[in-house]
Amino acid sequence: MKSIRLIVLFIFIGSTSVFSQDISRVTSGIDLGLGYQDKTWVPSATYHQELSLNNFQWFRIGWGVRTWGYYAGRTDLLPKSNALSNDTLQFGRITANGLSFLIGANFRLWKFDIGANTDLFGLAFGLKRSALYTKPGLYEGEGSKYYNQYLSSAPATLNAVPLVLDNQNGQSEVYLRYWITDRIGLKLAYVHGRITYASPYKLDNGQKRYSSSYGVPYLAISFPLYN
């Protein structure tokens, strides 16, 4: 997971050195695809728009909008990494959906686009699910009255920069897109994401958001849009 974060950040840092160049062309398209691993399904549809630069036409920066879903079976969600409380929300099933605004960058080499993108902010929603609240060990925290009880929780609604912040919903990806013809392409990617649910109560250390990261291989069909 850390390597995916580093690749995404490296591409974005590299884009800042050429951002000031004159824009020569705007391109856009849609990716429709599905990620899957270990009974976890991650479908998404992404609209993306890129700007190529006069002095660097092989390099493009852009933005987009992603709609996504996350559907999985048994899932354990934890508080943010610095909470150190070891309490857990244990779900028998998770269904979440979201809409995110993203930024991205890619390199065009012949018929290939090699790039990355990451969500900046977004919304998430889904059915409420009952989760068993557990805490190993003898130490009791603020949420002790809820230990071993089922709590009704739903996806955390407002989210920002899930690539670097705990307890957010959203995705990042690194990808290779091959244009089979001028009108259709095939995209292979690895999606790194985070799923987060919010408890209606303050639990140990005052935490209400519990999350887990995931990574899935992803396959999509790409379609260009022409002005």
Short mmCIF file of C-alpha atoms in Angstrom, two decimals, residues 66-158:
data_model
loop_
_atom_site.label_atom_id
_atom_site.label_comp_id
_atom_site.label_asym_id
_atom_site.label_seq_id
_atom_site.Cartn_x
_atom_site.Cartn_y
_atom_site.Cartn_z
CA ARG A 66 -15.46 9.28 -9.96
CA THR A 67 -18.51 7.35 -8.84
CA TRP A 68 -17.58 4.20 -6.96
CA GLY A 69 -18.95 1.29 -4.98
CA TYR A 70 -17.47 -0.99 -2.34
CA TYR A 71 -19.19 -4.30 -1.59
CA ALA A 72 -17.63 -6.83 0.76
CA GLY A 73 -18.44 -9.50 3.31
CA ARG A 74 -16.99 -9.67 6.83
CA THR A 75 -14.92 -6.56 7.47
CA ASP A 76 -13.20 -5.24 10.60
CA LEU A 77 -12.87 -1.45 10.83
CA LEU A 78 -10.42 0.27 13.17
CA PRO A 79 -10.04 3.82 14.54
CA LYS A 80 -7.37 6.13 13.13
CA SER A 81 -3.81 4.82 13.37
CA ASN A 82 -2.75 7.05 16.28
CA ALA A 83 -5.68 6.08 18.52
CA LEU A 84 -3.87 2.95 19.86
CA SER A 85 -7.03 1.65 21.50
CA ASN A 86 -7.46 -1.68 19.63
CA ASP A 87 -11.24 -1.35 19.59
CA THR A 88 -12.97 -2.65 16.48
CA LEU A 89 -16.27 -2.47 14.61
CA GLN A 90 -16.92 -5.91 13.11
CA PHE A 91 -19.31 -5.95 10.15
CA GLY A 92 -20.83 -9.05 8.59
CA ARG A 93 -21.34 -7.14 5.35
CA ILE A 94 -20.51 -3.73 3.89
CA THR A 95 -22.16 -1.83 1.03
CA ALA A 96 -21.01 1.70 0.32
CA ASN A 97 -21.13 4.10 -2.62
CA GLY A 98 -19.50 7.44 -3.28
CA LEU A 99 -18.92 10.40 -5.56
CA SER A 100 -15.47 12.02 -5.59
CA PHE A 101 -13.58 14.84 -7.30
CA LEU A 102 -10.08 13.73 -8.32
CA ILE A 103 -6.84 15.04 -9.79
CA GLY A 104 -4.46 13.04 -11.96
CA ALA A 105 -1.48 13.01 -14.27
CA ASN A 106 -0.25 10.68 -17.02
CA PHE A 107 2.39 10.11 -19.67
CA ARG A 108 1.41 9.30 -23.28
CA LEU A 109 3.76 6.80 -24.94
CA TRP A 110 2.52 5.75 -28.37
CA LYS A 111 -0.90 4.15 -27.69
CA PHE A 112 -0.33 3.88 -23.95
CA ASP A 113 -1.30 6.19 -21.10
CA ILE A 114 0.68 5.55 -17.89
CA GLY A 115 -0.64 7.52 -14.95
CA ALA A 116 -2.19 7.91 -11.53
CA ASN A 117 -5.02 9.76 -9.86
CA THR A 118 -6.32 10.34 -6.36
CA ASP A 119 -9.51 11.67 -4.78
CA LEU A 120 -9.36 15.14 -3.25
CA PHE A 121 -12.79 15.25 -1.63
CA GLY A 122 -16.10 13.48 -1.94
CA LEU A 123 -19.34 12.16 -0.52
CA ALA A 124 -20.19 8.61 0.55
CA PHE A 125 -23.49 6.94 1.35
CA GLY A 126 -25.00 3.51 1.85
CA LEU A 127 -27.26 1.33 3.94
CA LYS A 128 -26.85 1.31 7.71
CA ARG A 129 -25.25 -1.89 8.95
CA SER A 130 -25.04 -3.39 12.43
CA ALA A 131 -21.48 -3.85 13.67
CA LEU A 132 -20.29 -5.67 16.78
CA TYR A 133 -18.17 -3.30 18.87
CA THR A 134 -15.30 -5.21 20.50
CA LYS A 135 -12.22 -4.39 22.58
CA PRO A 136 -9.54 -6.98 23.48
CA GLY A 137 -7.73 -6.79 26.81
CA LEU A 138 -8.70 -5.64 30.30
CA TYR A 139 -8.41 -1.87 29.85
CA GLU A 140 -11.78 -0.11 29.47
CA GLY A 141 -12.16 3.14 27.57
CA GLU A 142 -14.87 5.75 27.07
CA GLY A 143 -16.92 3.38 24.94
CA SER A 144 -16.97 0.55 27.51
CA LYS A 145 -20.76 0.64 27.87
CA TYR A 146 -21.01 -0.34 24.19
CA TYR A 147 -18.55 -3.26 24.33
CA ASN A 148 -19.94 -6.46 22.76
CA GLN A 149 -23.03 -4.65 21.51
CA TYR A 150 -24.26 -4.19 17.97
CA LEU A 151 -24.17 -0.58 16.80
CA SER A 152 -25.93 0.69 13.69
CA SER A 153 -23.39 2.53 11.50
CA ALA A 154 -23.29 4.00 7.98
CA PRO A 155 -20.56 5.20 5.58
CA ALA A 156 -18.98 8.48 6.70
CA THR A 157 -20.57 11.15 4.51
CA LEU A 158 -17.95 13.90 4.07
#
